[in-house]
Short mmCIF file of C-alpha atoms in Angstrom, two decimals:
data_model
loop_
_atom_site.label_atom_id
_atom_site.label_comp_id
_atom_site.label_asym_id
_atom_site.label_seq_id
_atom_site.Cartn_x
_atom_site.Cartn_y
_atom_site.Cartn_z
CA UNK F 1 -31.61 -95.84 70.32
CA UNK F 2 -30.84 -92.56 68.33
CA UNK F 3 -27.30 -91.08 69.42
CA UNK F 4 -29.50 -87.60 70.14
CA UNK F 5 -31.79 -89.28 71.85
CA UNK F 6 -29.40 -90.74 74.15
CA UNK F 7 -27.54 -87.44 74.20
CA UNK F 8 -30.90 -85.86 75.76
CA UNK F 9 -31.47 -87.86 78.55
CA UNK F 10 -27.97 -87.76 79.47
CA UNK F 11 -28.25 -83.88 79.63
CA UNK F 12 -30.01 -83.72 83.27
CA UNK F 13 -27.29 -86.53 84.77
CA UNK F 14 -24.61 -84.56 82.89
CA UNK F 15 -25.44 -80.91 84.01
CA UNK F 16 -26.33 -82.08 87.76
CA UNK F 17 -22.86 -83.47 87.79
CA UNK F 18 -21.15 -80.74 86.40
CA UNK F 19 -22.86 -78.80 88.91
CA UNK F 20 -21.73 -80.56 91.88
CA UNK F 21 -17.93 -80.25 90.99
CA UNK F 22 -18.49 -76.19 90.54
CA UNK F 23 -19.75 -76.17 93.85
CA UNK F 24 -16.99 -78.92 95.36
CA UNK F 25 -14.49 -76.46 93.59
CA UNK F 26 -15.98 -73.78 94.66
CA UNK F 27 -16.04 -74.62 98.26
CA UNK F 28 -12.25 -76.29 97.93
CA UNK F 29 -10.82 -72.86 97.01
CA UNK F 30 -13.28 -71.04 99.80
CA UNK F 31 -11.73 -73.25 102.50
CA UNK F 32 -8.02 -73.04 100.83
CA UNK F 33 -8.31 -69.16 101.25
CA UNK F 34 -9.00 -69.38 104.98
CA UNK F 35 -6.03 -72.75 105.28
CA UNK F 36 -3.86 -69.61 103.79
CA UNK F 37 -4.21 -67.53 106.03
CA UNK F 38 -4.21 -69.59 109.27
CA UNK F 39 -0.45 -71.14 107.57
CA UNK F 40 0.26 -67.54 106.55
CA UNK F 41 0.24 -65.99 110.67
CA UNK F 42 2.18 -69.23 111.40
CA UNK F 43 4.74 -68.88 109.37
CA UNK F 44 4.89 -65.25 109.38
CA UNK F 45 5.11 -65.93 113.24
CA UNK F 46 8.35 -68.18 112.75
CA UNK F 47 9.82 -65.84 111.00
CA UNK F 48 9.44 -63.12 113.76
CA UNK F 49 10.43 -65.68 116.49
CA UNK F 50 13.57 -66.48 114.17
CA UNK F 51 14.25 -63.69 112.00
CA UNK F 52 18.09 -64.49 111.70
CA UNK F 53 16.55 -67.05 109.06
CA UNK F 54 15.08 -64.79 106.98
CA UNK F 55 11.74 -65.33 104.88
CA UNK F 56 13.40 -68.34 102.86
CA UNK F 57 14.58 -71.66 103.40
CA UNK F 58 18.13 -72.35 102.97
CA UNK F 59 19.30 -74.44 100.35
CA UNK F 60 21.49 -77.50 101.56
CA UNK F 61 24.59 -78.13 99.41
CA UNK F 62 25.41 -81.30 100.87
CA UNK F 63 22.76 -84.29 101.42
CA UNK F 64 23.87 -86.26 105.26
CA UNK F 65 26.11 -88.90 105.44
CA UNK F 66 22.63 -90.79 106.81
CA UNK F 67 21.47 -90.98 103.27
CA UNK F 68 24.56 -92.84 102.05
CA UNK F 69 24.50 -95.38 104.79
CA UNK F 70 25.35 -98.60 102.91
CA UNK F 71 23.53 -100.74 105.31
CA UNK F 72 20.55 -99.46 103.96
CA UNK F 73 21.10 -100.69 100.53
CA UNK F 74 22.43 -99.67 97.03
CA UNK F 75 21.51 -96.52 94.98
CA UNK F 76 20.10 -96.62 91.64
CA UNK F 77 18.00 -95.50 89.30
CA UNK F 78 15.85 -96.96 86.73
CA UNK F 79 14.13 -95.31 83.69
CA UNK F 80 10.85 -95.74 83.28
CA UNK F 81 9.25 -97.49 79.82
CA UNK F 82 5.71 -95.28 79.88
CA UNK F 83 7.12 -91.82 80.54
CA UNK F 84 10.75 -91.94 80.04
CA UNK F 85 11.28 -90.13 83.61
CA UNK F 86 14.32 -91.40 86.06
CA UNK F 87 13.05 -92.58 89.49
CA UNK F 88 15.74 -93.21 92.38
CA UNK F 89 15.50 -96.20 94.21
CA UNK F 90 17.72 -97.97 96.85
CA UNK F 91 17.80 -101.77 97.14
CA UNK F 92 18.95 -104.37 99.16
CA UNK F 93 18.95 -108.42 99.53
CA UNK F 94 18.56 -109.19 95.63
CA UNK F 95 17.99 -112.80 94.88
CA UNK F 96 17.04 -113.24 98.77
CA UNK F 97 13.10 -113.77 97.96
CA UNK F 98 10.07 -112.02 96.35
CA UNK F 99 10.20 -108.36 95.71
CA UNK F 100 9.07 -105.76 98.53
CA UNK F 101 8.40 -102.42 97.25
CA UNK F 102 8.36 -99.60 99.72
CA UNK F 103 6.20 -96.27 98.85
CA UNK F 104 6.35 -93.00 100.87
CA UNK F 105 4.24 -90.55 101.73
CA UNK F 106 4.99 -86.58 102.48
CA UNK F 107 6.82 -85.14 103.48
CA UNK F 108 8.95 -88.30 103.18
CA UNK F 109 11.14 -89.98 100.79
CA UNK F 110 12.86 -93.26 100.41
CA UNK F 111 15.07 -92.90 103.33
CA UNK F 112 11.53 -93.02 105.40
CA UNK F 113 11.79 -96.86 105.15
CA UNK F 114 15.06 -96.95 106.66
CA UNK F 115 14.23 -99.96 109.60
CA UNK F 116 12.13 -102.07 107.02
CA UNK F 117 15.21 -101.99 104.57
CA UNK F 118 17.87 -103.50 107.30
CA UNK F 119 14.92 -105.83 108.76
CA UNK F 120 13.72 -107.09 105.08
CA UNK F 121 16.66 -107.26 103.26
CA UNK F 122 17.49 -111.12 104.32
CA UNK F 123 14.21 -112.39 103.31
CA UNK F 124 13.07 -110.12 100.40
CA UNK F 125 14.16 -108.14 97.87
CA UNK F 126 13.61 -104.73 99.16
CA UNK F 127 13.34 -101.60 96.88
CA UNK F 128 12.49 -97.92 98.28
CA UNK F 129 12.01 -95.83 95.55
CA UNK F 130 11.73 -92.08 95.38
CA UNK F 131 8.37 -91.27 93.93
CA UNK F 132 8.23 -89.01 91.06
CA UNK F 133 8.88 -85.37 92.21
CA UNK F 134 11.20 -86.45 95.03
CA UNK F 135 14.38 -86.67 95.85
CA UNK F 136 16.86 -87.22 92.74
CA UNK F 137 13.65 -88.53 90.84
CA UNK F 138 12.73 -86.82 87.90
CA UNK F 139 10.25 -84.12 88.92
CA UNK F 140 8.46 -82.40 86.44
CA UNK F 141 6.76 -79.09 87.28
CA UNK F 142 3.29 -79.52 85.23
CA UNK F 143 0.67 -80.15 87.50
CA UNK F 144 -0.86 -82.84 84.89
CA UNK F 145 2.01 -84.58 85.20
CA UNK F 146 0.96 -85.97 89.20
CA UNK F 147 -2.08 -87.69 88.05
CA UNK F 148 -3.04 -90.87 90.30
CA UNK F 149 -2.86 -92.41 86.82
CA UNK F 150 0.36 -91.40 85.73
CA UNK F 151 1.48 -92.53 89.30
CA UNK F 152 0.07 -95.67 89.50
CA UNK F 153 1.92 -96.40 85.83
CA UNK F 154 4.84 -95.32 87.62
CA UNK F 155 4.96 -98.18 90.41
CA UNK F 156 4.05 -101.09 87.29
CA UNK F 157 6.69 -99.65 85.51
CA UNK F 158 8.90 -99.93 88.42
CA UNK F 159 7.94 -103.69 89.48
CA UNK F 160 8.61 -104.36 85.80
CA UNK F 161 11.86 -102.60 85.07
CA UNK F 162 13.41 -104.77 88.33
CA UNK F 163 12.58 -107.82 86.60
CA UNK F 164 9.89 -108.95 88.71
CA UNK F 165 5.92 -110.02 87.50
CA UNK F 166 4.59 -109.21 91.13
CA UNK F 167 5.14 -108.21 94.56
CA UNK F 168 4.49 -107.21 98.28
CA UNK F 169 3.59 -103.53 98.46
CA UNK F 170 4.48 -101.47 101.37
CA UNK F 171 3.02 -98.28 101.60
CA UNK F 172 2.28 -95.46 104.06
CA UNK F 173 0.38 -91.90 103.95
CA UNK F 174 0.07 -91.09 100.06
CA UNK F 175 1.90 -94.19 98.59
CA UNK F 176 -0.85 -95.98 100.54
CA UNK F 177 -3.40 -94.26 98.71
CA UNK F 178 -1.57 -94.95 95.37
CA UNK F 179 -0.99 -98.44 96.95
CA UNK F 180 -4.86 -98.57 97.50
CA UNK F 181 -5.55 -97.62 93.39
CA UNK F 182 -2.64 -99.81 92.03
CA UNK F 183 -4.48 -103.02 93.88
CA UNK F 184 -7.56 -102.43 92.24
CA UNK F 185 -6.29 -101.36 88.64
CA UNK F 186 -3.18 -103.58 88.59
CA UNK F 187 -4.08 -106.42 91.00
CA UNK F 188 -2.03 -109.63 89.16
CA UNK F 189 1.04 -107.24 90.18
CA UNK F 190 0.29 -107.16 93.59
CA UNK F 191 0.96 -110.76 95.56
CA UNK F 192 0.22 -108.74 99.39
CA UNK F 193 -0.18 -105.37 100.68
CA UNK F 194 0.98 -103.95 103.69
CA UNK F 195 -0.89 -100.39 104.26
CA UNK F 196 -0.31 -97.86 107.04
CA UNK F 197 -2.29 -95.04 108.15
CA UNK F 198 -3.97 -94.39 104.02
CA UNK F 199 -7.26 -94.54 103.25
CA UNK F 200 -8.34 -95.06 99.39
CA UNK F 201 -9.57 -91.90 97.92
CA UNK F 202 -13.03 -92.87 97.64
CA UNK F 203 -13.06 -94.02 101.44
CA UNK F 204 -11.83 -91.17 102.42
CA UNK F 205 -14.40 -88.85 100.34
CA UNK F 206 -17.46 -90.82 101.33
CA UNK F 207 -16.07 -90.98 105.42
CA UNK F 208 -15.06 -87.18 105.05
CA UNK F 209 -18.75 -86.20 103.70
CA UNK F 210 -20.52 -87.84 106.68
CA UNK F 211 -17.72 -86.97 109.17
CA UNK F 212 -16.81 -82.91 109.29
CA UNK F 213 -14.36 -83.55 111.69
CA UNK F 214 -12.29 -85.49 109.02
CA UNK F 215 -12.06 -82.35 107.02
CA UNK F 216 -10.57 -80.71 110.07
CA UNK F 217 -7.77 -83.02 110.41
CA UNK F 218 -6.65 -82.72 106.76
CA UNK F 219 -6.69 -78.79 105.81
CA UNK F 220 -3.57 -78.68 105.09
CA UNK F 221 -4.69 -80.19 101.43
CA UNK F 222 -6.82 -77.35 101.01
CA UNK F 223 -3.98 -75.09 101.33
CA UNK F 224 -1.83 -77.19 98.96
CA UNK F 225 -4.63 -76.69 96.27
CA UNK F 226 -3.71 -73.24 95.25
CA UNK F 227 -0.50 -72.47 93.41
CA UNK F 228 3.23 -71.27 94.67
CA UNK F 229 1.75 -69.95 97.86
CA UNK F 230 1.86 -73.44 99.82
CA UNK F 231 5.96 -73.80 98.66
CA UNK F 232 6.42 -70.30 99.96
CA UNK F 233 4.98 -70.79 103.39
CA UNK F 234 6.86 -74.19 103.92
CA UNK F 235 10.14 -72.79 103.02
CA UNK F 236 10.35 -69.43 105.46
CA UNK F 237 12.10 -69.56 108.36
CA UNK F 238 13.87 -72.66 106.73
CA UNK F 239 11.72 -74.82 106.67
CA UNK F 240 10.02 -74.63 109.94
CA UNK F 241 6.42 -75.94 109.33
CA UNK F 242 8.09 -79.29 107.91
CA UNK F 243 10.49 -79.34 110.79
CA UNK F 244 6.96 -79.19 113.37
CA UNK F 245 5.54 -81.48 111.50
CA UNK F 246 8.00 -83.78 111.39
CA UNK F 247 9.35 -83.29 114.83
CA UNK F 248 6.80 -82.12 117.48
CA UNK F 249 7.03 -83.82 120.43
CA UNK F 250 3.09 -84.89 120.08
CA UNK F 251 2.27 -85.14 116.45
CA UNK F 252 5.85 -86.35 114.93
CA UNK F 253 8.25 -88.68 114.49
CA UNK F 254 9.59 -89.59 117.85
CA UNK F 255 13.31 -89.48 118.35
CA UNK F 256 14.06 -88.35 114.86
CA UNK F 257 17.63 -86.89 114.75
CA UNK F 258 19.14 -83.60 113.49
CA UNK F 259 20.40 -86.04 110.32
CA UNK F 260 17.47 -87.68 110.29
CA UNK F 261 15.07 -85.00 109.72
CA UNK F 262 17.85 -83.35 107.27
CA UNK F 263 17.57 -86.24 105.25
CA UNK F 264 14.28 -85.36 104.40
CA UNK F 265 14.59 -81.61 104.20
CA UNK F 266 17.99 -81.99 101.94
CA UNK F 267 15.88 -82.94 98.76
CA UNK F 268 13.07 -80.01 99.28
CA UNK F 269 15.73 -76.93 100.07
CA UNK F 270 16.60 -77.41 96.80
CA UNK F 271 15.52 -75.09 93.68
CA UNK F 272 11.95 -76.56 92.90
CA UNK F 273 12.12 -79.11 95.60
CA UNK F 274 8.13 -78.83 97.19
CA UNK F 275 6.67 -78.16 93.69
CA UNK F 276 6.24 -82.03 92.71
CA UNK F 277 5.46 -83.00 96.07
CA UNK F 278 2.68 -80.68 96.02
CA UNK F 279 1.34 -81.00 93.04
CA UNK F 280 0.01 -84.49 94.14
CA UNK F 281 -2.53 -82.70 96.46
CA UNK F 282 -3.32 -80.64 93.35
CA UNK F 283 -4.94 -83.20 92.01
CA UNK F 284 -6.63 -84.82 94.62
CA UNK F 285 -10.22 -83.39 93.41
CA UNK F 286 -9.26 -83.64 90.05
CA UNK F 287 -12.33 -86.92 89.73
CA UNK F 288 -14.71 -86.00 92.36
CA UNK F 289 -17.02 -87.55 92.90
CA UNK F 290 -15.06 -91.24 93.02
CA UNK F 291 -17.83 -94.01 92.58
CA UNK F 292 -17.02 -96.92 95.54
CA UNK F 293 -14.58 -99.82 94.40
CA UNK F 294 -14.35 -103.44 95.90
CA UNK F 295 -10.65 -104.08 97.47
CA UNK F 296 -10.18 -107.85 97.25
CA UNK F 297 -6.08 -107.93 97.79
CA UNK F 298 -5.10 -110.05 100.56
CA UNK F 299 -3.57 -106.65 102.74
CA UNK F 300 -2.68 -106.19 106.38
CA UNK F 301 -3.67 -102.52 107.44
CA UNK F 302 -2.02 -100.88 110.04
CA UNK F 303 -3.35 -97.50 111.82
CA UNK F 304 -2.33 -95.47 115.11
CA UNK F 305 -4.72 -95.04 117.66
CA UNK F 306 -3.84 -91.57 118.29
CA UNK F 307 -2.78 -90.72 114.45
CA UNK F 308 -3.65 -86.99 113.84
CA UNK F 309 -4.49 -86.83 110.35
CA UNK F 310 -6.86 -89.76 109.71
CA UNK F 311 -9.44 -90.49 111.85
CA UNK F 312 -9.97 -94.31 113.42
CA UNK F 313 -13.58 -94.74 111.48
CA UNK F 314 -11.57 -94.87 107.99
CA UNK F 315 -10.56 -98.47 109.37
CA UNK F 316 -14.17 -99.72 109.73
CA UNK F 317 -14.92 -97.69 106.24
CA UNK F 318 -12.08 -99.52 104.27
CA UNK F 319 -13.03 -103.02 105.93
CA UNK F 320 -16.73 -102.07 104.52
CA UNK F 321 -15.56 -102.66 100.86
CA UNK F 322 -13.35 -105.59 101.49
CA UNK F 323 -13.77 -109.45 99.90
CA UNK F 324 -14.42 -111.07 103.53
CA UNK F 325 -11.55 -112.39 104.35
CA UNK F 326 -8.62 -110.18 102.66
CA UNK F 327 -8.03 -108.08 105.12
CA UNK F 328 -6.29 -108.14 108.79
CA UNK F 329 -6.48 -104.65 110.19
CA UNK F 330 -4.95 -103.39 113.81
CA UNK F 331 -5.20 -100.81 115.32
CA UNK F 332 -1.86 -99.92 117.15
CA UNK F 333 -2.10 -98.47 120.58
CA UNK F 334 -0.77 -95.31 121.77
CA UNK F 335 0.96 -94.47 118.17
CA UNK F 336 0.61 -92.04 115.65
CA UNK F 337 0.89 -90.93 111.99
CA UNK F 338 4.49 -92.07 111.41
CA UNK F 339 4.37 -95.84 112.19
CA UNK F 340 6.99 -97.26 109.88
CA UNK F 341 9.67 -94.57 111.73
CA UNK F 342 8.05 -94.05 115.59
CA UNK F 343 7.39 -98.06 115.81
CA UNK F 344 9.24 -99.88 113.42
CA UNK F 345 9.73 -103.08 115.91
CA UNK F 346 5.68 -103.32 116.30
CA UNK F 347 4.81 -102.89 112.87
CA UNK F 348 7.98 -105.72 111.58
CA UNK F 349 6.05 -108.16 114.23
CA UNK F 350 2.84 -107.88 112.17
CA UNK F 351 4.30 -108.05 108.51
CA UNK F 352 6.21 -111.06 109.62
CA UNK F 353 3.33 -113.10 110.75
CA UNK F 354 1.48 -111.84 107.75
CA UNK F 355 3.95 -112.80 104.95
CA UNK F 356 4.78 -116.12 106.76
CA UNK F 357 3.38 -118.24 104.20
CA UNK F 358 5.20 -116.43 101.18
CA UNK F 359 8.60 -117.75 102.99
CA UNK F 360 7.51 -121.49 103.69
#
């Protein structure tokens, strides 16, 4: 068939499509307005309740002793073969088994997988890395640079650089979603998943577009869409909408510690510290609308009952476009968002069963 003929019927499918992103841009940055202005009276409001800290964060000039705990595991960092960039990673147990590979989510870093380190570390080879834009990682400020491709070339490069041809993945808010991607573009590096409270993006758009009350839960990414504004709200008052989030007594991380949660705020007071972190949720529309992918790695999925960002249907969704068979999903309870850190003890009871056979 004729190149221009083909080129002609395209045209309708083409412009309809083109179309529909206008208008899902178009309503993005309608709802990111509004997301701006609700976060804007908050944090205006912290800084009124607490003006001795001023309309910036403070910068910390030394990272908590927490973060150099050597029961944890070593510090490193390994340069990556695709992009050149430096990631940081801390690792424990070498030569004790297969490789487990922890990803984080926000506003997170490595230290985030602080009780699946110790537990691991006897059995596996256990590696949290600092994504890039976190932590000492390189973090370029380019939006373009926080693809979900570039990221998911990140992790191979990471399995590969550590000597290793495959391993178990261990992921949680958006390294599950790059956890999600890497098992469908990459799957003869991936032996098992573990997942916890992530959806894969195309899940999540098609649950989201039948379910308003999705959307509700997650406008915060709306806000994150537009540029510098977002890293200016989180930072006044020092910090204080990352400290809530991290530390209400409903929605966060339960018995987190002054240390604790400066061990994750260390990394971001720092000159350019929320920019990479960010720009992942700047590219979150960047491919709407996602077409609907088969997941077929073996995976144990983990999800609180009463998480506040992701909604219990996203667990019947995922199973929808599983191989029968591949996946074990539970879930927990009475918990929340932050499983790895509120209910470490549960969630080390289900890997264990699940990676029993790996260890026989």
């Amino acid at each position: 068939m004729p190149e221009l003929v083909v080129t002609a019927l395209l045209a309708p499918s083409r412009l309809s499509l083109k179309l529909l992103r206008a208008f899902m841009w178009s309503l993005v940055f309608s709802v990111a307005l509004v997301a701006a202005a609700v976060y804007g009276c908050i944090a205006f409001t912290h800084v009124l309740c607490r003006p001795r800290r001023g309309c910036c964060g403070r910068r910390r000039s030394a990272s908590p002793a927490c973060l150099s705990d050597p029961s944890l595991g070593e510090h490193g960092f390994l340069n990556l073969k695709s992009s050149g960039l430096r990631l940081h990673y801390v690792s424990a147990g070498q030569g004790n088994g297969p490789l487990m590979l922890f990803l984080h989510g926000f506003p997170e870093n490595w230290f985030s997988w602080r009780y699946q380190l110790r537990e691991f570390q006897s059995r596996f080879h256990v590696v949290a890395v600092d994504l890039r834009g976190y932590g000492p990682s390189d973090a370029p400020r380019d939006v373009d640079c926080y693809t979900v491709d570039l990221l998911l070339v990140d992790i191979k490069d990471v399995i590969l650089g550590l000597g290793y041809s495959k391993c178990v993945l261990v992921a949680h808010d958006w390294g599950a979603l790059l956890a999600w991607h890497f098992s469908i573009y990459y799957p003869s590096l991936v032996e098992r998943m573990v997942v916890v409270s992530g959806a894969p993006m195309s899940v999540y758009q098609d649950y989201s577009l039948h379910h308003i009350s999705q959307f509700f839960r997650s406008h915060y990414m709306f806000l994150f869409q537009l540029p510098w504004l977002p890293e200016k709200l989180l930072s006044m008052s020092d910090f204080q909408i990352l400290k809530t989030t991290l530390t209400h007594h409903k929605t966060g991380i339960p018995r987190l510690t002054p240390n604790e949660l400066e061990a994750f705020l260390y990394n971001f007071s720092q000159p350019g510290g929320l920019i990479g972190p960010l720009n992942y949720y700047r590219n979150l529309f960047r491919n709407f609308p996602l077409e609907p992918q088969e997941l077929a790695t073996p995976t144990l999925l983990l999800w609180g009952e009463k998480d506040t960002y992701l909604e219990q249907g996203l667990v019947e969704a995922i199973s929808s476009r599983f191989v029968p068979g591949r996946l074990e999903a539970h879930i927990l309870p009475g918990m929340g968002h932050w499983i790895p850190q509120s209910n470490p003890q549960e969630m080390h009871q289900y890997m264990w069963v699940f990676l029993q056979d790996l260890l026989d």
